[in-house]
Each structure stands twice: as C-alpha cells, then as structure tokens.
C-alpha cells in the first residue's frame, strides 16, 4: 500500500489549501480565456462569411450596372449598405449608387450616399474619392462653403492635386480668382509631367493670367 512521507503530505496539504483559496478564481479565469477564444473564432468566421456574402452582392451590383438594370443595381447597393455596412464593399456600393443618382438628377440622394461613404469607409483611398465626389456635388448645388470644408479634410498626397484643383473650381465659382489661381497652382505643382490632366489645369491657370510655375 502506497504511503506518503511527511514532506509529501505537507506539500499535498499546501496544494489543497492553495486550491481552496485560488481554485475558483483560476477556473473562472480559464473560463474567461476559453470564452474569449471562442468569441474570437466566432468573430473571425462571421467576418469572413459577411465578406464573402458581400462580395457576391457587389458582383450582382456591378453586373446590374453593366446591363443597365437600374432597379437591380439599386437593390443590390441598398442591401450592401444596410446589411453589410461593416465590409469594404458597402462604401464602394455607395459610390456607385451616388454616380447612378447623379446621372438620374437625384443629387440629394447622391449627396447622402457620398456622405455615408465618407463617414463609414475605413480605406483612406475610398474615403478621399468619396470626399472629392461629395465636394463636386456640393459645388454643383452652389454649396460653396460646404464644398471647401469637405476639401479641407486631411487626404493622401496621391489625391492632393485633385483636391487643390477642385478647390480652385469652388473658389472661382465664389468669385475669388486670385485664391482660385493659388489653388490651381498648388494642384499643378503636385502633378507629374506625364499626368494627362496637367494640361487642363494649365489651361485654367492661363485663363486666370500670370506665370505658370
């Protein structure tokens, strides 16, 4: 029959005492860790499922646009914005729907969709593009101050010339040719020599007079 010596018995008693004091807390901690791991796996699986489903709906949206199926495009776009707003496809859908609405002369809906894209996109490039299109819509509606506020937001250097060029258009519409020229000059200086839009900005500068730098 197995027996414990005195040291072994003492260690066993210490372990029992430790477990009595800390066992419940340890089990609670393990339960929290297990629950967190399970939650993380669920979130990953849910995110992947959402993304795959959104990709399918987005494909339907683009196919509908290619087929001039306006109704189908609107339905697919609305589904992405309402049910898959956390995915990267929803802001893209908002941009496409805004373009569709501009073509249909529904500027208010286009503006609302672009504002939604600006507020919800997590991709800097998509956010910048949405801001540019929003400012253009605001300019068309003569919302000059709102357009300048939209264009004053932080943006990437890749879009700098487009922001400055559109800012020049807004300032010119406000009757501020000197400020418009400064904006156009800023746009011109940000553009590469082979940029096809460079000539257009140069013509705007020539129309306002003065030296092009």
PDB file of C-alpha atoms in Angstrom:
ATOM      1  CA  UNK A   1       0.000   0.000   0.000  1.00  0.00           C
ATOM      2  CA  UNK A   2       1.429   3.370  -1.032  1.00  0.00           C
ATOM      3  CA  UNK A   3       2.169   5.804   1.758  1.00  0.00           C
ATOM      4  CA  UNK A   4       3.210   9.456   1.854  1.00  0.00           C
ATOM      5  CA  UNK A   5       6.188  10.608   3.853  1.00  0.00           C
ATOM      6  CA  UNK A   6       5.911  13.751   5.946  1.00  0.00           C
ATOM      7  CA  UNK A   7       7.242  16.147   3.229  1.00  0.00           C
ATOM      8  CA  UNK A   8       4.884  14.752   0.607  1.00  0.00           C
ATOM      9  CA  UNK A   9       1.925  15.083   2.964  1.00  0.00           C
ATOM     10  CA  UNK A  10       2.842  18.680   3.734  1.00  0.00           C
ATOM     11  CA  UNK A  11       3.075  19.524   0.032  1.00  0.00           C
ATOM     12  CA  UNK A  12      -0.293  17.882  -0.564  1.00  0.00           C
ATOM     13  CA  UNK A  13      -1.845  19.857   2.281  1.00  0.00           C
ATOM     14  CA  UNK A  14      -0.352  23.069   0.868  1.00  0.00           C
ATOM     15  CA  UNK A  15      -1.758  22.274  -2.566  1.00  0.00           C
ATOM     16  CA  UNK A  16      -5.200  21.634  -1.108  1.00  0.00           C
ATOM     17  CA  UNK A  17      -5.080  24.892   0.810  1.00  0.00           C
ATOM     18  CA  UNK A  18      -3.898  26.797  -2.275  1.00  0.00           C
ATOM     19  CA  UNK A  19      -6.641  25.252  -4.399  1.00  0.00           C
ATOM     20  CA  UNK A  20      -9.268  26.039  -1.754  1.00  0.00           C
ATOM     21  CA  UNK A  21      -8.175  29.674  -1.821  1.00  0.00           C
ATOM     22  CA  UNK A  22      -7.482  30.182  -5.510  1.00  0.00           C
ATOM     23  CA  UNK A  23      -9.177  27.310  -7.326  1.00  0.00           C
ATOM     24  CA  UNK A  24     -12.458  29.061  -8.081  1.00  0.00           C
ATOM     25  CA  UNK A  25     -10.637  32.159  -9.351  1.00  0.00           C
ATOM     26  CA  UNK A  26      -8.395  30.026 -11.536  1.00  0.00           C
ATOM     27  CA  UNK A  27     -11.357  28.185 -13.007  1.00  0.00           C
ATOM     28  CA  UNK A  28     -13.121  31.481 -13.662  1.00  0.00           C
ATOM     29  CA  UNK A  29     -10.019  32.805 -15.420  1.00  0.00           C
ATOM     30  CA  UNK A  30      -9.783  29.718 -17.591  1.00  0.00           C
ATOM     31  CA  UNK A  31     -13.468  30.023 -18.451  1.00  0.00           C
ATOM     32  CA  UNK A  32     -12.931  33.647 -19.498  1.00  0.00           C
ATOM     33  CA  UNK A  33      -9.961  32.693 -21.692  1.00  0.00           C
ATOM     34  CA  UNK A  34     -11.889  29.850 -23.322  1.00  0.00           C
ATOM     35  CA  UNK A  35     -14.912  32.103 -23.903  1.00  0.00           C
ATOM     36  CA  UNK A  36     -12.717  34.833 -25.375  1.00  0.00           C
ATOM     37  CA  UNK A  37     -11.035  32.354 -27.725  1.00  0.00           C
ATOM     38  CA  UNK A  38     -14.418  31.004 -28.797  1.00  0.00           C
ATOM     39  CA  UNK A  39     -15.698  34.559 -29.303  1.00  0.00           C
ATOM     40  CA  UNK A  40     -12.645  35.458 -31.383  1.00  0.00           C
ATOM     41  CA  UNK A  41     -13.133  32.405 -33.608  1.00  0.00           C
ATOM     42  CA  UNK A  42     -16.812  33.256 -33.992  1.00  0.00           C
ATOM     43  CA  UNK A  43     -15.976  36.851 -34.910  1.00  0.00           C
ATOM     44  CA  UNK A  44     -13.404  35.710 -37.476  1.00  0.00           C
ATOM     45  CA  UNK A  45     -15.832  33.248 -39.037  1.00  0.00           C
ATOM     46  CA  UNK A  46     -18.636  35.813 -39.017  1.00  0.00           C
ATOM     47  CA  UNK A  47     -16.414  38.449 -40.620  1.00  0.00           C
ATOM     48  CA  UNK A  48     -15.281  36.023 -43.321  1.00  0.00           C
ATOM     49  CA  UNK A  49     -18.873  34.966 -44.021  1.00  0.00           C
ATOM     50  CA  UNK A  50     -20.013  38.591 -44.206  1.00  0.00           C
ATOM     51  CA  UNK A  51     -17.202  39.449 -46.603  1.00  0.00           C
ATOM     52  CA  UNK A  52     -17.926  36.523 -48.912  1.00  0.00           C
ATOM     53  CA  UNK A  53     -21.647  37.281 -48.962  1.00  0.00           C
ATOM     54  CA  UNK A  54     -20.971  40.977 -49.592  1.00  0.00           C
ATOM     55  CA  UNK A  55     -18.641  40.106 -52.476  1.00  0.00           C
ATOM     56  CA  UNK A  56     -21.462  38.140 -54.113  1.00  0.00           C
ATOM     57  CA  UNK A  57     -23.916  41.020 -53.707  1.00  0.00           C
ATOM     58  CA  UNK A  58     -21.340  43.512 -55.010  1.00  0.00           C
ATOM     59  CA  UNK A  59     -20.808  41.362 -58.095  1.00  0.00           C
ATOM     60  CA  UNK A  60     -24.554  41.471 -58.667  1.00  0.00           C
ATOM     61  CA  UNK A  61     -24.435  45.255 -58.338  1.00  0.00           C
ATOM     62  CA  UNK A  62     -21.713  45.641 -60.954  1.00  0.00           C
ATOM     63  CA  UNK A  63     -23.411  43.178 -63.296  1.00  0.00           C
ATOM     64  CA  UNK A  64     -26.685  45.079 -62.963  1.00  0.00           C
ATOM     65  CA  UNK A  65     -24.955  48.342 -63.800  1.00  0.00           C
ATOM     66  CA  UNK A  66     -23.293  46.761 -66.836  1.00  0.00           C
ATOM     67  CA  UNK A  67     -26.691  45.513 -68.004  1.00  0.00           C
ATOM     68  CA  UNK A  68     -28.336  48.914 -67.344  1.00  0.00           C
ATOM     69  CA  UNK A  69     -30.567  47.219 -64.783  1.00  0.00           C
ATOM     70  CA  UNK A  70     -31.090  50.240 -62.546  1.00  0.00           C
ATOM     71  CA  UNK A  71     -33.583  48.525 -60.271  1.00  0.00           C
ATOM     72  CA  UNK A  72     -31.320  45.546 -59.684  1.00  0.00           C
ATOM     73  CA  UNK A  73     -28.353  47.831 -59.034  1.00  0.00           C
ATOM     74  CA  UNK A  74     -30.263  49.888 -56.501  1.00  0.00           C
ATOM     75  CA  UNK A  75     -31.487  46.782 -54.686  1.00  0.00           C
ATOM     76  CA  UNK A  76     -28.016  45.269 -54.503  1.00  0.00           C
ATOM     77  CA  UNK A  77     -26.492  48.565 -53.405  1.00  0.00           C
ATOM     78  CA  UNK A  78     -29.096  49.103 -50.710  1.00  0.00           C
ATOM     79  CA  UNK A  79     -28.516  45.558 -49.416  1.00  0.00           C
ATOM     80  CA  UNK A  80     -24.786  46.154 -49.119  1.00  0.00           C
ATOM     81  CA  UNK A  81     -25.241  49.422 -47.233  1.00  0.00           C
ATOM     82  CA  UNK A  82     -27.934  48.092 -44.915  1.00  0.00           C
ATOM     83  CA  UNK A  83     -26.787  44.525 -44.258  1.00  0.00           C
ATOM     84  CA  UNK A  84     -23.055  44.582 -44.940  1.00  0.00           C
ATOM     85  CA  UNK A  85     -22.050  48.086 -43.873  1.00  0.00           C
ATOM     86  CA  UNK A  86     -19.041  46.768 -41.984  1.00  0.00           C
ATOM     87  CA  UNK A  87     -17.439  45.359 -45.132  1.00  0.00           C
ATOM     88  CA  UNK A  88     -15.260  47.170 -47.657  1.00  0.00           C
ATOM     89  CA  UNK A  89     -17.927  46.629 -50.321  1.00  0.00           C
ATOM     90  CA  UNK A  90     -20.550  48.901 -48.752  1.00  0.00           C
ATOM     91  CA  UNK A  91     -18.689  52.233 -49.268  1.00  0.00           C
ATOM     92  CA  UNK A  92     -17.879  51.176 -52.826  1.00  0.00           C
ATOM     93  CA  UNK A  93     -21.547  50.458 -53.386  1.00  0.00           C
ATOM     94  CA  UNK A  94     -22.390  53.917 -52.036  1.00  0.00           C
ATOM     95  CA  UNK A  95     -20.019  55.474 -54.585  1.00  0.00           C
ATOM     96  CA  UNK A  96     -21.630  53.553 -57.443  1.00  0.00           C
ATOM     97  CA  UNK A  97     -25.150  54.412 -56.301  1.00  0.00           C
ATOM     98  CA  UNK A  98     -24.187  58.076 -55.967  1.00  0.00           C
ATOM     99  CA  UNK A  99     -22.914  58.071 -59.543  1.00  0.00           C
ATOM    100  CA  UNK A 100     -26.141  56.425 -60.636  1.00  0.00           C
ATOM    101  CA  UNK A 101     -28.198  59.050 -58.832  1.00  0.00           C
ATOM    102  CA  UNK A 102     -26.189  61.939 -60.260  1.00  0.00           C
ATOM    103  CA  UNK A 103     -26.969  60.585 -63.712  1.00  0.00           C
ATOM    104  CA  UNK A 104     -30.643  60.415 -62.754  1.00  0.00           C
ATOM    105  CA  UNK A 105     -30.529  64.048 -61.473  1.00  0.00           C
ATOM    106  CA  UNK A 106     -31.241  62.859 -57.930  1.00  0.00           C
ATOM    107  CA  UNK A 107     -28.497  64.959 -56.396  1.00  0.00           C
ATOM    108  CA  UNK A 108     -29.820  64.828 -52.830  1.00  0.00           C
ATOM    109  CA  UNK A 109     -29.678  61.032 -52.744  1.00  0.00           C
ATOM    110  CA  UNK A 110     -26.215  61.105 -54.307  1.00  0.00           C
ATOM    111  CA  UNK A 111     -25.014  63.541 -51.658  1.00  0.00           C
ATOM    112  CA  UNK A 112     -26.427  61.402 -48.840  1.00  0.00           C
ATOM    113  CA  UNK A 113     -24.677  58.297 -50.194  1.00  0.00           C
ATOM    114  CA  UNK A 114     -21.357  60.094 -50.567  1.00  0.00           C
ATOM    115  CA  UNK A 115     -21.615  61.470 -47.044  1.00  0.00           C
ATOM    116  CA  UNK A 116     -22.281  57.918 -45.845  1.00  0.00           C
ATOM    117  CA  UNK A 117     -19.213  56.644 -47.696  1.00  0.00           C
ATOM    118  CA  UNK A 118     -17.032  59.359 -46.151  1.00  0.00           C
ATOM    119  CA  UNK A 119     -18.311  58.529 -42.671  1.00  0.00           C
ATOM    120  CA  UNK A 120     -18.106  54.742 -42.954  1.00  0.00           C
ATOM    121  CA  UNK A 121     -15.203  53.828 -45.213  1.00  0.00           C
ATOM    122  CA  UNK A 122     -12.124  52.504 -43.430  1.00  0.00           C
ATOM    123  CA  UNK A 123      -9.968  52.768 -46.561  1.00  0.00           C
ATOM    124  CA  UNK A 124      -8.211  56.147 -46.986  1.00  0.00           C
ATOM    125  CA  UNK A 125      -8.326  55.993 -50.804  1.00  0.00           C
ATOM    126  CA  UNK A 126     -12.068  55.287 -50.893  1.00  0.00           C
ATOM    127  CA  UNK A 127     -12.695  57.999 -48.293  1.00  0.00           C
ATOM    128  CA  UNK A 128     -10.684  60.507 -50.357  1.00  0.00           C
ATOM    129  CA  UNK A 129     -12.543  59.595 -53.531  1.00  0.00           C
ATOM    130  CA  UNK A 130     -15.876  59.948 -51.745  1.00  0.00           C
ATOM    131  CA  UNK A 131     -14.854  63.400 -50.470  1.00  0.00           C
ATOM    132  CA  UNK A 132     -13.888  64.544 -53.960  1.00  0.00           C
ATOM    133  CA  UNK A 133     -17.203  63.421 -55.415  1.00  0.00           C
ATOM    134  CA  UNK A 134     -19.112  64.906 -52.496  1.00  0.00           C
ATOM    135  CA  UNK A 135     -17.383  68.265 -52.964  1.00  0.00           C
ATOM    136  CA  UNK A 136     -18.221  68.160 -56.680  1.00  0.00           C
ATOM    137  CA  UNK A 137     -21.890  67.567 -55.876  1.00  0.00           C
ATOM    138  CA  UNK A 138     -21.824  70.387 -53.332  1.00  0.00           C
ATOM    139  CA  UNK A 139     -20.251  72.668 -55.930  1.00  0.00           C
ATOM    140  CA  UNK A 140     -22.989  71.821 -58.429  1.00  0.00           C
ATOM    141  CA  UNK A 141     -25.561  72.798 -55.799  1.00  0.00           C
ATOM    142  CA  UNK A 142     -23.676  76.030 -55.054  1.00  0.00           C
ATOM    143  CA  UNK A 143     -22.904  74.861 -51.522  1.00  0.00           C
ATOM    144  CA  UNK A 144     -19.527  76.538 -51.742  1.00  0.00           C
ATOM    145  CA  UNK A 145     -18.657  76.725 -48.061  1.00  0.00           C
ATOM    146  CA  UNK A 146     -19.645  73.097 -47.557  1.00  0.00           C
ATOM    147  CA  UNK A 147     -17.532  72.065 -50.550  1.00  0.00           C
ATOM    148  CA  UNK A 148     -14.483  73.911 -49.211  1.00  0.00           C
ATOM    149  CA  UNK A 149     -14.974  72.283 -45.811  1.00  0.00           C
ATOM    150  CA  UNK A 150     -15.124  68.856 -47.463  1.00  0.00           C
ATOM    151  CA  UNK A 151     -11.943  69.594 -49.417  1.00  0.00           C
ATOM    152  CA  UNK A 152     -10.118  70.845 -46.316  1.00  0.00           C
ATOM    153  CA  UNK A 153     -10.145  67.363 -44.756  1.00  0.00           C
ATOM    154  CA  UNK A 154      -6.866  65.504 -44.449  1.00  0.00           C
ATOM    155  CA  UNK A 155      -6.125  63.483 -47.579  1.00  0.00           C
ATOM    156  CA  UNK A 156      -3.313  61.448 -49.062  1.00  0.00           C
ATOM    157  CA  UNK A 157      -0.651  63.007 -51.288  1.00  0.00           C
ATOM    158  CA  UNK A 158      -1.865  60.848 -54.172  1.00  0.00           C
ATOM    159  CA  UNK A 159      -5.094  62.872 -54.255  1.00  0.00           C
ATOM    160  CA  UNK A 160      -3.550  66.262 -53.418  1.00  0.00           C
ATOM    161  CA  UNK A 161      -3.659  67.683 -56.944  1.00  0.00           C
ATOM    162  CA  UNK A 162      -7.316  66.690 -57.340  1.00  0.00           C
ATOM    163  CA  UNK A 163      -8.289  68.298 -54.043  1.00  0.00           C
ATOM    164  CA  UNK A 164      -6.471  71.515 -54.958  1.00  0.00           C
ATOM    165  CA  UNK A 165      -7.892  71.596 -58.466  1.00  0.00           C
ATOM    166  CA  UNK A 166     -11.460  71.197 -57.237  1.00  0.00           C
ATOM    167  CA  UNK A 167     -10.803  73.781 -54.538  1.00  0.00           C
ATOM    168  CA  UNK A 168      -9.803  76.152 -57.325  1.00  0.00           C
ATOM    169  CA  UNK A 169     -13.094  75.475 -59.114  1.00  0.00           C
ATOM    170  CA  UNK A 170     -15.055  76.260 -55.944  1.00  0.00           C
ATOM    171  CA  UNK A 171     -13.130  79.471 -55.278  1.00  0.00           C
ATOM    172  CA  UNK A 172     -13.561  80.575 -58.869  1.00  0.00           C
ATOM    173  CA  UNK A 173     -17.313  79.951 -58.590  1.00  0.00           C
ATOM    174  CA  UNK A 174     -17.274  82.156 -55.487  1.00  0.00           C
ATOM    175  CA  UNK A 175     -15.731  84.963 -57.493  1.00  0.00           C
ATOM    176  CA  UNK A 176     -12.266  84.664 -55.932  1.00  0.00           C
ATOM    177  CA  UNK A 177      -9.930  84.377 -58.943  1.00  0.00           C
ATOM    178  CA  UNK A 178      -6.713  85.142 -57.042  1.00  0.00           C
ATOM    179  CA  UNK A 179      -7.377  82.421 -54.466  1.00  0.00           C
ATOM    180  CA  UNK A 180      -8.508  80.069 -57.218  1.00  0.00           C
ATOM    181  CA  UNK A 181      -5.240  80.614 -59.043  1.00  0.00           C
ATOM    182  CA  UNK A 182      -3.278  79.761 -55.897  1.00  0.00           C
ATOM    183  CA  UNK A 183      -5.220  76.514 -55.594  1.00  0.00           C
ATOM    184  CA  UNK A 184      -4.695  75.650 -59.264  1.00  0.00           C
ATOM    185  CA  UNK A 185      -1.001  76.404 -58.922  1.00  0.00           C
ATOM    186  CA  UNK A 186      -0.814  74.065 -55.933  1.00  0.00           C
ATOM    187  CA  UNK A 187      -2.529  71.376 -57.995  1.00  0.00           C
ATOM    188  CA  UNK A 188      -0.194  71.945 -60.949  1.00  0.00           C
ATOM    189  CA  UNK A 189       2.900  71.678 -58.773  1.00  0.00           C
ATOM    190  CA  UNK A 190       1.712  68.329 -57.374  1.00  0.00           C
ATOM    191  CA  UNK A 191       1.228  66.722 -60.785  1.00  0.00           C
ATOM    192  CA  UNK A 192       3.732  64.571 -62.636  1.00  0.00           C
ATOM    193  CA  UNK A 193       4.866  65.724 -66.055  1.00  0.00           C
ATOM    194  CA  UNK A 194       3.063  62.855 -67.777  1.00  0.00           C
ATOM    195  CA  UNK A 195      -0.233  63.370 -65.957  1.00  0.00           C
ATOM    196  CA  UNK A 196      -2.864  63.760 -68.718  1.00  0.00           C
ATOM    197  CA  UNK A 197      -4.838  66.186 -66.541  1.00  0.00           C
ATOM    198  CA  UNK A 198      -1.873  68.550 -66.255  1.00  0.00           C
ATOM    199  CA  UNK A 199      -2.793  70.364 -69.476  1.00  0.00           C
ATOM    200  CA  UNK A 200      -6.309  71.056 -68.222  1.00  0.00           C
ATOM    201  CA  UNK A 201      -5.047  72.640 -65.014  1.00  0.00           C
ATOM    202  CA  UNK A 202      -2.520  74.617 -67.038  1.00  0.00           C
ATOM    203  CA  UNK A 203      -5.333  75.979 -69.218  1.00  0.00           C
ATOM    204  CA  UNK A 204      -7.215  77.060 -66.101  1.00  0.00           C
ATOM    205  CA  UNK A 205      -4.124  78.893 -64.921  1.00  0.00           C
ATOM    206  CA  UNK A 206      -3.615  80.527 -68.336  1.00  0.00           C
ATOM    207  CA  UNK A 207      -7.226  81.692 -68.310  1.00  0.00           C
ATOM    208  CA  UNK A 208      -6.615  83.450 -64.993  1.00  0.00           C
ATOM    209  CA  UNK A 209      -3.389  85.053 -66.243  1.00  0.00           C
ATOM    210  CA  UNK A 210       0.046  85.117 -64.702  1.00  0.00           C
ATOM    211  CA  UNK A 211       3.003  82.772 -64.853  1.00  0.00           C
ATOM    212  CA  UNK A 212       2.631  79.017 -64.532  1.00  0.00           C
ATOM    213  CA  UNK A 213       5.191  77.547 -62.137  1.00  0.00           C
TER     214      UNK A 213
END
